[in-house]
Coordinates of C-alpha atoms in Angstrom, one line a residue:
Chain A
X4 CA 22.6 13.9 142.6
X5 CA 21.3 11.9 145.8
X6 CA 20.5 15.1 147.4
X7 CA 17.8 15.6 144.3
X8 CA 16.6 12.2 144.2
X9 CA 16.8 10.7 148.1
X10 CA 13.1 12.7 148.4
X11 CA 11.9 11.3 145.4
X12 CA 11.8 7.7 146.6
X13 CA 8.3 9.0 148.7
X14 CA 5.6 8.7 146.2
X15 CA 4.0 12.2 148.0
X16 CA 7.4 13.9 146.9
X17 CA 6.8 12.7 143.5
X18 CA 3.5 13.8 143.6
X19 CA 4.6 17.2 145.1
X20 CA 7.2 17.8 142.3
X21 CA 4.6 16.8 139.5
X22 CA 2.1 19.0 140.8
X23 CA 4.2 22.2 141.8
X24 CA 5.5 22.3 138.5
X25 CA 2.7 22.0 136.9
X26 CA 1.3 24.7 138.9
X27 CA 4.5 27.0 138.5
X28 CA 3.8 26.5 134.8
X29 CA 0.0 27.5 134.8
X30 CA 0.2 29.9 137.3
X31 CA 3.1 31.7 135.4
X32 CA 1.3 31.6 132.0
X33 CA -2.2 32.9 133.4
X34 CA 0.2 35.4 135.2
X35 CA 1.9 36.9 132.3
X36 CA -1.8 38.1 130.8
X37 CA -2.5 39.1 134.9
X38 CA 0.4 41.1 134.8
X39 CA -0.4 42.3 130.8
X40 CA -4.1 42.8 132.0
X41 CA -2.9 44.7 135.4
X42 CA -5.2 42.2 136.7
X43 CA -3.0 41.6 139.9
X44 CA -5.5 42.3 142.5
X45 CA -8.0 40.1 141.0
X46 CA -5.8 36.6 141.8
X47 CA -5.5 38.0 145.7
X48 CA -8.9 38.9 145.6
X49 CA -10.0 35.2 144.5
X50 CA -7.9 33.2 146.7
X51 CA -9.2 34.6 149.8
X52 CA -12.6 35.0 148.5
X53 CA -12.2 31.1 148.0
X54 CA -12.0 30.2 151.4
X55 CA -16.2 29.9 151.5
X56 CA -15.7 27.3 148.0
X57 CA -13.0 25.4 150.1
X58 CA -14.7 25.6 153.9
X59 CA -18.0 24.5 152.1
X60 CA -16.5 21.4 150.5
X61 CA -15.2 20.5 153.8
X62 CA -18.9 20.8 155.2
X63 CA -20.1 18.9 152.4
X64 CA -17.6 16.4 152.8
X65 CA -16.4 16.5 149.3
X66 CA -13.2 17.5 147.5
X67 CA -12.3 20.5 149.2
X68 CA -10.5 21.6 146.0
X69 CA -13.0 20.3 143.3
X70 CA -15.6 22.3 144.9
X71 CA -13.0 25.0 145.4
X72 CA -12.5 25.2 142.1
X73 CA -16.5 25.3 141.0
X74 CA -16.9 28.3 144.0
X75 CA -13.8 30.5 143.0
X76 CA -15.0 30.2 138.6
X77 CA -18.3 31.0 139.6
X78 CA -17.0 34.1 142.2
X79 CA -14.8 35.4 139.1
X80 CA -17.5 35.5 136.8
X81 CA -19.6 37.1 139.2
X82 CA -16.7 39.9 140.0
X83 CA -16.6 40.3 136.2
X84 CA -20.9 40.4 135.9
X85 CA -21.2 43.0 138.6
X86 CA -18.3 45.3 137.4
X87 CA -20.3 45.0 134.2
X88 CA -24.0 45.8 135.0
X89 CA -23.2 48.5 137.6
X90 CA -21.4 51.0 137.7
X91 CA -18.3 49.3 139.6
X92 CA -14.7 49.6 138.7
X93 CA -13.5 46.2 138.6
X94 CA -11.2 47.0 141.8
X95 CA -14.5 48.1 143.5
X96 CA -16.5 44.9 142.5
X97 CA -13.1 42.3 143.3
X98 CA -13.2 44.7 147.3
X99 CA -16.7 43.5 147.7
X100 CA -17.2 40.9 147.0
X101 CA -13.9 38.9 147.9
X102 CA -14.7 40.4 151.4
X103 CA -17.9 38.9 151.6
X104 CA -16.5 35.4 150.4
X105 CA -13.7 35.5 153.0
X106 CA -16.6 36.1 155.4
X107 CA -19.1 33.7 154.7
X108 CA -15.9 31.4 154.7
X109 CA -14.7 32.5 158.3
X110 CA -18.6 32.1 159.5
X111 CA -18.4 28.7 158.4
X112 CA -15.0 27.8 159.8
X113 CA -15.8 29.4 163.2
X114 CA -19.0 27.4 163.7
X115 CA -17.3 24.2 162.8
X116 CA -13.8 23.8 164.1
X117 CA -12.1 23.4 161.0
X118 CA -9.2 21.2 162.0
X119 CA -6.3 23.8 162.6
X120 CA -3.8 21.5 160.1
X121 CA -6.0 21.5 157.2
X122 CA -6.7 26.0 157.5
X123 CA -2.7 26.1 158.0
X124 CA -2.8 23.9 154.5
X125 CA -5.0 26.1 153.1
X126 CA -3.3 29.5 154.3
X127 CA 0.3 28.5 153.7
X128 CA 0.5 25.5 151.1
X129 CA 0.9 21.6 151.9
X130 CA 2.5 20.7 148.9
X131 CA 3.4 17.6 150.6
X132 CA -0.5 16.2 151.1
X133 CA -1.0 16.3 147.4
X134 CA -3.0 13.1 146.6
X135 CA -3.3 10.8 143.6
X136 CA -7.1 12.7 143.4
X137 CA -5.4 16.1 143.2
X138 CA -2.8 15.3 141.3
X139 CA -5.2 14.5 138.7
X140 CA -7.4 17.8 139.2
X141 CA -3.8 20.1 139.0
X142 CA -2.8 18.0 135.6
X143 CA -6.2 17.9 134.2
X144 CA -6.8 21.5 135.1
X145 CA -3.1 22.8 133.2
X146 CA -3.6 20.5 130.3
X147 CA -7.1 22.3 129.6
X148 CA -6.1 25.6 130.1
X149 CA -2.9 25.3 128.0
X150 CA -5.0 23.9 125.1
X151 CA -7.3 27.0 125.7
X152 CA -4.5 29.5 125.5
X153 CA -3.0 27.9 122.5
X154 CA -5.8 27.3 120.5
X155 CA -7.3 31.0 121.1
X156 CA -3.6 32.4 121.5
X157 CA -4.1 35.5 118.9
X158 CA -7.6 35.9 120.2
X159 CA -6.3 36.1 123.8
X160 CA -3.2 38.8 123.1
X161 CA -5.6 40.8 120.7
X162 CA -7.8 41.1 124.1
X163 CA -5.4 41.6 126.3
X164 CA -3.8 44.3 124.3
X165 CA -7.2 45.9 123.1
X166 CA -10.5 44.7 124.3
X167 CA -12.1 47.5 121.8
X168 CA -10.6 46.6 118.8
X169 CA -10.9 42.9 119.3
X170 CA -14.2 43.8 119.5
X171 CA -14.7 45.7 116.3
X172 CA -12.6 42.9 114.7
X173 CA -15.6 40.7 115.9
X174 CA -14.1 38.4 118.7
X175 CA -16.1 37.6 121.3
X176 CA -15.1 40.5 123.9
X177 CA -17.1 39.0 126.8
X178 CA -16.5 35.5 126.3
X179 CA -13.1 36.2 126.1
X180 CA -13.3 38.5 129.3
X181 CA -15.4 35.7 131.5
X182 CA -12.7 33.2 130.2
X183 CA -10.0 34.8 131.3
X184 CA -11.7 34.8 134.8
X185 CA -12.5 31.9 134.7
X186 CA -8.8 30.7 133.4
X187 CA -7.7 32.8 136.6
X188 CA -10.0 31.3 139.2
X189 CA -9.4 27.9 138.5
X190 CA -5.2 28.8 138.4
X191 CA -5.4 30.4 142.0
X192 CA -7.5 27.8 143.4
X193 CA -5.3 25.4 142.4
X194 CA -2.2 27.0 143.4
X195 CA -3.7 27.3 147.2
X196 CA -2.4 23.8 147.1
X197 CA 1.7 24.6 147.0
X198 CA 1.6 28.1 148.4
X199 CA -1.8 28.5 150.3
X200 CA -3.6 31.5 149.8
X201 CA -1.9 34.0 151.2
X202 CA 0.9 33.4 148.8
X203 CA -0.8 32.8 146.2
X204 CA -0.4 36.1 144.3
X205 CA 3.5 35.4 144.5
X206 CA 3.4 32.7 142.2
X207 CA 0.7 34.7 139.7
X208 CA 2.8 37.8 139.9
X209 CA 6.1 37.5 140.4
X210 CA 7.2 35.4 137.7
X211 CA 5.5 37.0 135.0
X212 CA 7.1 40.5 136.7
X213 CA 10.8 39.0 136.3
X214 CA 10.1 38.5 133.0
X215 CA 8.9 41.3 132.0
X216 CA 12.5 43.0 133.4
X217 CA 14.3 41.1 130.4
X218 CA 12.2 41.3 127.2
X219 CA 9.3 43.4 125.8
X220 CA 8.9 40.1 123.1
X221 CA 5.5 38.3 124.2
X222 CA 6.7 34.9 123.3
X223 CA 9.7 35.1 125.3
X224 CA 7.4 36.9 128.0
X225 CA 6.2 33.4 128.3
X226 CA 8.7 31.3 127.9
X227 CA 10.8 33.0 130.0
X228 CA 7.7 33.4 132.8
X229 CA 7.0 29.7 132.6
X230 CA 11.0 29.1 133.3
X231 CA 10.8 31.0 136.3
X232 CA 7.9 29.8 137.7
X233 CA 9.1 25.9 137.3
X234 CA 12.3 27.2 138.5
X235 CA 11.0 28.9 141.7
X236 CA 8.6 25.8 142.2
X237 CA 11.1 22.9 142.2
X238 CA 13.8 25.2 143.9
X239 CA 11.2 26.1 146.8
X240 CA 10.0 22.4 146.9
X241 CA 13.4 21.2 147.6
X242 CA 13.8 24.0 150.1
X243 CA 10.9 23.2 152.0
X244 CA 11.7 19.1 152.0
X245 CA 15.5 20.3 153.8
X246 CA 14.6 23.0 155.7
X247 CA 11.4 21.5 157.1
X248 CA 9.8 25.4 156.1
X249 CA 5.8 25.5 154.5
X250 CA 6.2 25.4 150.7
X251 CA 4.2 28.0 150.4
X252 CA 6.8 31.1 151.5
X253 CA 10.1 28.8 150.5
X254 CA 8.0 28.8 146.5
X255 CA 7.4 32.2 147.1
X256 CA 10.7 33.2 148.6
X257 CA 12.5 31.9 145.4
X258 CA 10.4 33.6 143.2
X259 CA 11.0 36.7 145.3
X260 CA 14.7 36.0 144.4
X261 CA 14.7 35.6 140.8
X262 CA 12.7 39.2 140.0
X263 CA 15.4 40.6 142.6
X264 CA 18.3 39.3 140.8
X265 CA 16.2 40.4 137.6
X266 CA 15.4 43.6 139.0
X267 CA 19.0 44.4 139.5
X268 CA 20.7 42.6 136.5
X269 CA 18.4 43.6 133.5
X270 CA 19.1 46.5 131.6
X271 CA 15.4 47.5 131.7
X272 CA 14.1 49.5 134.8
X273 CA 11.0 50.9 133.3
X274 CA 9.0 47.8 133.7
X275 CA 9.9 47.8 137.7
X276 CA 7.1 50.5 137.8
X277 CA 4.2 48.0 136.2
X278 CA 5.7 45.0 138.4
X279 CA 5.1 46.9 141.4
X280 CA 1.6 47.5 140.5
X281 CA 1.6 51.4 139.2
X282 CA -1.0 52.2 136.4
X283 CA 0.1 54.1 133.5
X284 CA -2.3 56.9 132.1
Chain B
X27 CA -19.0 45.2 96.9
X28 CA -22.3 44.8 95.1
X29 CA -24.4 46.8 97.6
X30 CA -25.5 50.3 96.7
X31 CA -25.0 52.1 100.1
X32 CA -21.8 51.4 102.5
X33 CA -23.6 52.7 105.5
X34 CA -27.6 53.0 105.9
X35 CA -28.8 54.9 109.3
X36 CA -32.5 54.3 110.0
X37 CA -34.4 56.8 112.7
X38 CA -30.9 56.4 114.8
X39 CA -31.7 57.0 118.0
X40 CA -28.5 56.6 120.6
X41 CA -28.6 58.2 124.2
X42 CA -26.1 58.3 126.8
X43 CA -28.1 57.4 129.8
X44 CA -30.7 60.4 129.5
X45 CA -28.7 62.3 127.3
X46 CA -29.3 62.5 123.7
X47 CA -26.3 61.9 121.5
X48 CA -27.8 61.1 118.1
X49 CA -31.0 62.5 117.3
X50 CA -32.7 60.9 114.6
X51 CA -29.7 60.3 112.0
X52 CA -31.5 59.1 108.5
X53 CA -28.4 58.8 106.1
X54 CA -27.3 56.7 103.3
X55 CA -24.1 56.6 102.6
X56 CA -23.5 55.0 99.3
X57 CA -20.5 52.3 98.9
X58 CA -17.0 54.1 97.3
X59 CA -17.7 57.8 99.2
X60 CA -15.3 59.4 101.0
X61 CA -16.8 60.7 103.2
X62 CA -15.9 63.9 105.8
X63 CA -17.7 64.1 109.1
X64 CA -17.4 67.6 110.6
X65 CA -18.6 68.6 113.5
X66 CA -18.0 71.0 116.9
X67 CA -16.3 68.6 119.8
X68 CA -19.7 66.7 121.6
X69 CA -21.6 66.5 118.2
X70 CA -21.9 62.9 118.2
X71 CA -19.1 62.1 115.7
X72 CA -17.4 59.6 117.6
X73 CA -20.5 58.2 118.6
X74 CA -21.7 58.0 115.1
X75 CA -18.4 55.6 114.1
X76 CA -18.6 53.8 117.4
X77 CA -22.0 53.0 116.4
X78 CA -21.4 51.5 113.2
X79 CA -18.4 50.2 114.4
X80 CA -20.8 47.7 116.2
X81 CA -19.1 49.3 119.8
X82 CA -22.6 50.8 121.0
X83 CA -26.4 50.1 119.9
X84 CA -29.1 52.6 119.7
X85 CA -32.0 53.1 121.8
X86 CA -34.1 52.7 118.3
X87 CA -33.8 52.8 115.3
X88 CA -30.9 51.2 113.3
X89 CA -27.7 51.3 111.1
X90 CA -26.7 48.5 108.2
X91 CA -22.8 48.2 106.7
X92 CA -23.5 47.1 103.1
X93 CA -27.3 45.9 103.9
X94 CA -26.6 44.2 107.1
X95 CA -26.8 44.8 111.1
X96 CA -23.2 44.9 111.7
X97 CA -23.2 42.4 114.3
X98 CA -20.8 40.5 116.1
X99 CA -20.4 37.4 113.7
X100 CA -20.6 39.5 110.5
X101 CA -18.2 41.8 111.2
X102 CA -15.6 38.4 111.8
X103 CA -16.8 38.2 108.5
X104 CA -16.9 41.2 106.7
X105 CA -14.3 43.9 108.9
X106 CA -15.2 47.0 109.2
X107 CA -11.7 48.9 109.8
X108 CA -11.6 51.0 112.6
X109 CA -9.1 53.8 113.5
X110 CA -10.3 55.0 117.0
X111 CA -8.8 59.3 117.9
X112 CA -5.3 58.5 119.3
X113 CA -5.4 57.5 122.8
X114 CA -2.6 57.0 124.7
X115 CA -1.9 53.1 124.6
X116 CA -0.2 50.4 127.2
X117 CA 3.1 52.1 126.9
X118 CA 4.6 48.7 128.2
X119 CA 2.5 46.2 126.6
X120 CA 5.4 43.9 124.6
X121 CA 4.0 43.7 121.4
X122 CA 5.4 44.9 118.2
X123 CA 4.4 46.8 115.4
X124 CA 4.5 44.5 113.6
X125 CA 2.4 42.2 115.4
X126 CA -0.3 45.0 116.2
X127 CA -0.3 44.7 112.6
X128 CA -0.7 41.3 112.1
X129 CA -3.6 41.6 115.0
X130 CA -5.7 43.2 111.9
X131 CA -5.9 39.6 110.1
X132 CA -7.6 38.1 113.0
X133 CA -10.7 38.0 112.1
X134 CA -9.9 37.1 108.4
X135 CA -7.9 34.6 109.4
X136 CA -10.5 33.2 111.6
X137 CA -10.4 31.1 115.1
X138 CA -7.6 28.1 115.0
X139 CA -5.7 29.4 111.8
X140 CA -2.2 31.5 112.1
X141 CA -0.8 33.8 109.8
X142 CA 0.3 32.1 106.4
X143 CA 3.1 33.5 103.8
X144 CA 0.4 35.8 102.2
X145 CA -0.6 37.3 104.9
X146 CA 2.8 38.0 106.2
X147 CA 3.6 39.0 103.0
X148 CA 0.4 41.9 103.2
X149 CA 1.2 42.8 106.3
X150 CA 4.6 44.0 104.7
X151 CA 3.1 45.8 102.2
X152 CA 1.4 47.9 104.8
X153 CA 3.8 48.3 106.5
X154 CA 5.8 50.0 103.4
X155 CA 2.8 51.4 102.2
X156 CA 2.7 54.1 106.0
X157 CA 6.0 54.1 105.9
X158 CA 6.7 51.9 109.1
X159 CA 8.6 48.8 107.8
X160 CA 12.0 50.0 109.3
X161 CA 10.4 49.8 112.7
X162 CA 8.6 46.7 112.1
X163 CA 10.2 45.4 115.0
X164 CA 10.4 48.0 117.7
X165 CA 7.8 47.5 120.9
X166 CA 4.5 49.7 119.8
X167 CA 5.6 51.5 123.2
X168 CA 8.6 52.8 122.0
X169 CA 7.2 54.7 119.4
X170 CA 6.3 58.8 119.2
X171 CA 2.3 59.8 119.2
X172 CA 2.4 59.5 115.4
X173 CA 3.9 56.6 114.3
X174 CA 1.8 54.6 116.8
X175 CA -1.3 56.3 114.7
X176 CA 0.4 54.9 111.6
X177 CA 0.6 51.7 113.2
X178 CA -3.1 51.4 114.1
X179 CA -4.1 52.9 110.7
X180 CA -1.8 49.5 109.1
X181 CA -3.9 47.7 111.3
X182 CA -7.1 48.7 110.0
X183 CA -5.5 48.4 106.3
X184 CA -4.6 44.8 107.1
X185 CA -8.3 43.9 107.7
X186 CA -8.8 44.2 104.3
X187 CA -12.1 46.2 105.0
X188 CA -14.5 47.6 102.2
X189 CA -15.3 50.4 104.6
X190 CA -12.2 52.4 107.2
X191 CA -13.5 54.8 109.7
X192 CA -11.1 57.2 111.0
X193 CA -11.8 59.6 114.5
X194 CA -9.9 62.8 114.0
X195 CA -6.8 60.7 112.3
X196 CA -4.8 64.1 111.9
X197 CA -5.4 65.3 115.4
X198 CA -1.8 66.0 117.2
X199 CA 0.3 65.3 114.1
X200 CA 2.7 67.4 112.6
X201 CA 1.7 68.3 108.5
X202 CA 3.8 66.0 107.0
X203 CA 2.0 63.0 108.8
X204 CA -1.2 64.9 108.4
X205 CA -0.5 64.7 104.8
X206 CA 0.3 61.6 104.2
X207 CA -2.3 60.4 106.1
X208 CA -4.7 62.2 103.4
X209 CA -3.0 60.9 100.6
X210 CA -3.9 57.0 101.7
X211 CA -7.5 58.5 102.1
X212 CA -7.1 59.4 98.5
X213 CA -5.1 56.2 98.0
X214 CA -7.9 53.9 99.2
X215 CA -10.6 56.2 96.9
X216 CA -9.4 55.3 94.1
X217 CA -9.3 51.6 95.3
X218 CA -13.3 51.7 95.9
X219 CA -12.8 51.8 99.6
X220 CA -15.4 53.7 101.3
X221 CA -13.9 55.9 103.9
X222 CA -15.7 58.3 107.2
X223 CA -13.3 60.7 108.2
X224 CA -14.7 62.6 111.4
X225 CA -12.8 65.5 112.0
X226 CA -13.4 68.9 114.3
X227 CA -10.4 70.5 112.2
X228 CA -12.3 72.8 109.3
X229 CA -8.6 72.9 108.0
X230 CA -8.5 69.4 107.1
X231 CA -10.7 70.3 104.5
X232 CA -7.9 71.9 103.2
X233 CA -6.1 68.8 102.8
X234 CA -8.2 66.6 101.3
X235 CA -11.3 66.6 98.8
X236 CA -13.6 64.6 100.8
X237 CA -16.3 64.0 98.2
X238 CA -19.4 64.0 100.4
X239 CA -19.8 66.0 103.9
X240 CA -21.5 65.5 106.4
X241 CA -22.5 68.1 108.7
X242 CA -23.3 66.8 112.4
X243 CA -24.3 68.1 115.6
X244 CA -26.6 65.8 117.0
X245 CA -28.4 65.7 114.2
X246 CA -27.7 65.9 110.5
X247 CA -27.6 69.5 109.4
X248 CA -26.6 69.2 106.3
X249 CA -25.0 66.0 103.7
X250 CA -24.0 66.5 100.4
X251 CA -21.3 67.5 98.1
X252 CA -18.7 69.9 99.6
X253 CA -19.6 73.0 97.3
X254 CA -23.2 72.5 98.2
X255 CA -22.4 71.8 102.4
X256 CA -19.8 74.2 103.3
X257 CA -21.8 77.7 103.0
X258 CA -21.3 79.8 105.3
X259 CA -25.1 79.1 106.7
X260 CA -24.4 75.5 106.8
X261 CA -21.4 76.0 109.0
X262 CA -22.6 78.7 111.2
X263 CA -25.5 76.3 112.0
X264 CA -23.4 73.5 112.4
X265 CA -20.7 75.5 115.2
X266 CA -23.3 77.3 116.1
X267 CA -21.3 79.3 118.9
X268 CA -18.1 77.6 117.8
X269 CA -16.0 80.0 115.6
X270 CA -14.2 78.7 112.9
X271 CA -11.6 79.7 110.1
X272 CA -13.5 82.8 108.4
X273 CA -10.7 82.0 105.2
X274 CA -12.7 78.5 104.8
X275 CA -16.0 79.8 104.2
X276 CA -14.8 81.1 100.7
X277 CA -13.2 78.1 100.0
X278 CA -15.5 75.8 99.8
X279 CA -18.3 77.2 98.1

């Protein structure tokens, strides 16, 4: 019992375990329509193309994540614009222009200096530098979007399952569809902040993808996803307090564990194909 | 519903880029027809649904569902149900049939409201009514070609629309299905329900008394009761190029 709550005498490890699992929450429930959308690329593609959001908060002295969030919604719903008014795939359009994020974010970072603690934050997680200010932003940020997702539940899964239809039905397709980027954006930025950016697509994916090895029931999609994710998040916290390892690969390293002990325990190895990315005809 | 014509088509222009699919479509359709859309593959039949489906606008002209612009926010309203040709689906999406049934009350049900006992209730009936019920539960993936075209014709049926349009709903199924899916177009005659059937397959004409054709490539080339549509001119103009069943062109005159 000591060995759970010795760390939480530091208010930064309370803050750490409010915020990761609030973020392995989020990030799992976003995940589940990523994974249900085959949207997979698109949460990689945001996190490093939010590197220029966070590098230009830090010019602008302001909340690195606040304006990291405002950069990476706006870069989604530009991805989403582009791959809709040319003739992009939505792969193509997440290539170019999360490359040319990342870029404008490394020409910023290279003329400045960026202090080499705060880019190995941003790259790898500092769970632990949570502050009251972020705290709020990660709380404020889960509470919305879990009143979004249950309020427009049906719409959402009628989407996800059939943008055409729900169309014809009369939902808003595209509102839906720029919401959903949005919704994404704001869950990967956010994320950054446990498992930095590299990782970020661990904590999207992967609990979503264990799931999805146990049930084809969408409701327990999402419980179960939301238990993994908490689960991997508070594990890998406590992991990365003892072991003195970044948060970021001890988060994603439980995750890892859970869809391999998924993997091999479920009766149910067709879904292994969509969790490792394959598209179905 | 009150309104004389289901379906009103205007100087329909659509075009696909530079390429002409519709070609000025003037058609009223009026409310209670069922109605068979024939048509060589490319004739703009799809097109034609899609269009009044509210999926794709014209480049001028326009078309009215019972004396309004289909739009967005009227067809939350009023559905318009929709059974697209069989495509294959999200194999692994984990939804049920059941629930991709009870997706069709969305938009009656409107935003913030879930599914009360009646409309569990209808969506059982439906169910019953294509012959489905037993695998209410199953994932939608696990299902053959046909019985996931059942389920998306229950889906359409639990809108509640006063118009269906079905794309080639026979297409790939074996006769029995075929039938019974001719029998519910009968079915939802006799309830008043308009109905646009677009099929290539002259043979489900053989199935089913459609009580209007319409004859599309492109254009209209012909619209009218079947003895007076299928002649033999009528459907050499309309597969012009295309053979079809020689037996058929006795038949329907």
């Amino acid at each position: 019992m000591d060995f759970l709550l010795a760390p939480l005498q530091f208010p930064f490890m309370q803050r750490a375990l409010l915020g990761t699992v609030s973020i392995g929450i989020l990030a799992a429930l976003i995940g589940t329509f990523v994974v249900l959308r085959r949207l997979a690329f698109i949460g990689e593609g945001l996190a490093h193309g939010s590197l220029a959001g966070l590098a230009l908060g830090y010019v602008l002295h302001w909340d690195l994540y606040l304006v990291g969030n405002i950069y990476t919604v706006a870069l989604a719903l530009f991805i989403g614009y582009l791959h809709e008014k040319s003739k992009v795939s939505l792969d193509t359009a997440i290539g170019i222009l999360f490359s040319t994020s990342m870029a404008i974010g490394i020409a910023i970072i290279s003329n400045l200096k960026f202090y080499t603690k705060d880019l190995t934050g941003y790259l790898f997680g500092s769970v632990l530098a949570i502050t009251p200010f972020d705290l709020n932003i990660i709380l404020g940020a889960t509470v919305l979007i879990l009143v979004i997702l249950t309020f427009f539940y049906k719409e959402f899964v009628f989407y996800a399952f059939d943008p055409e239809m729900a169309e014809v039905v009369g939902l808003p397709r595209t509102v839906l569809h720029y919401s959903m980027l949005a919704m994404i954006a704001i869950t990967v930025v956010i994320a950054t902040q446990t498992v930095g950016v590299i990782l970020v697509t661990a904590l999207l994916v992967i609990p979503a993808a264990s799931a999805l090895q146990w049930t084809r029931s969408l409701k327990v999609l999402l419980s179960l996803s939301v238990g993994f994710g908490v689960t991997s998040a508070v594990v890998g916290l406590y992991l990365s307090y003892y072991l003195n390892i970044a948060s970021g690969a001890s988060i994603a390293l439980t995750a890892a564990t859970i869809f391999l002990m998924s993997f091999l325990f479920s009766s149910n190895p067709i879904n292994v194909r969509r969790s490792l990315g394959f598209k179905e005809k | 519903m009150s309104e004389p014509f289901a379906v009103e088509f205007d100087r329909f222009n659509l075009n696909y880029g530079d390429h002409e699919v519709l070609k000025n479509i003037n058609l009223a359709i009026p409310s209670g027809t069922c109605l068979g859309i024939i048509g060589p593959n490319g004739s703009g039949k799809t097109s034609l649904l899609r269009s009044i489906a509210g999926l794709i606008q014209p480049v001028s002209g326009e078309v009215k569902v019972f004396g309004h612009v289909p739009s967005r926010s009227w067809r939350h309203r009023q559905p318009i149900g929709y059974v697209p040709q069989w495509k294959s689906i999200d194999q692994e999406f984990p939804i049920s049939v059941y629930e991709v049934v009870m997706l069709g009350r969305t938009g009656r049900l409107g935003f913030f409201h879930s599914p009360k006992t009646e409309d569990h209730a209808l969506v059982e009936r439906i169910l019953v009514r294509v012959n489905m019920l037993e695998l209410a539960a199953r994932p939608i993936g696990q299902l053959s070609g046909g019985q996931q075209q059942r389920v998306f014709i229950a889906r359409a049926l639990a809108q509640e629309a006063n118009l269906l349009l079905f794309d080639e709903p026979g297409t790939g199924l074996d006769i029995p299905t075929q039938e019974s899916i001719y029998r519910l177009l009968e079915e939802l005659h006799e309830d008043g329900i308009t109905t646009l059937t677009a099929t290539h397959d002259l043979m489900a004409l053989e199935f089913h008394h459609f009580d209007r054709i319409l004859c599309l490539n492109k254009h209209i080339i012909a619209f009218g009761p079947p003895e007076e549509v299928l002649t033999p001119d009528i459907l050499a103009k309309t597969f012009s190029g295309v053979p079809w069943p020689t037996k058929l062109v006795g038949h329907g005159a």
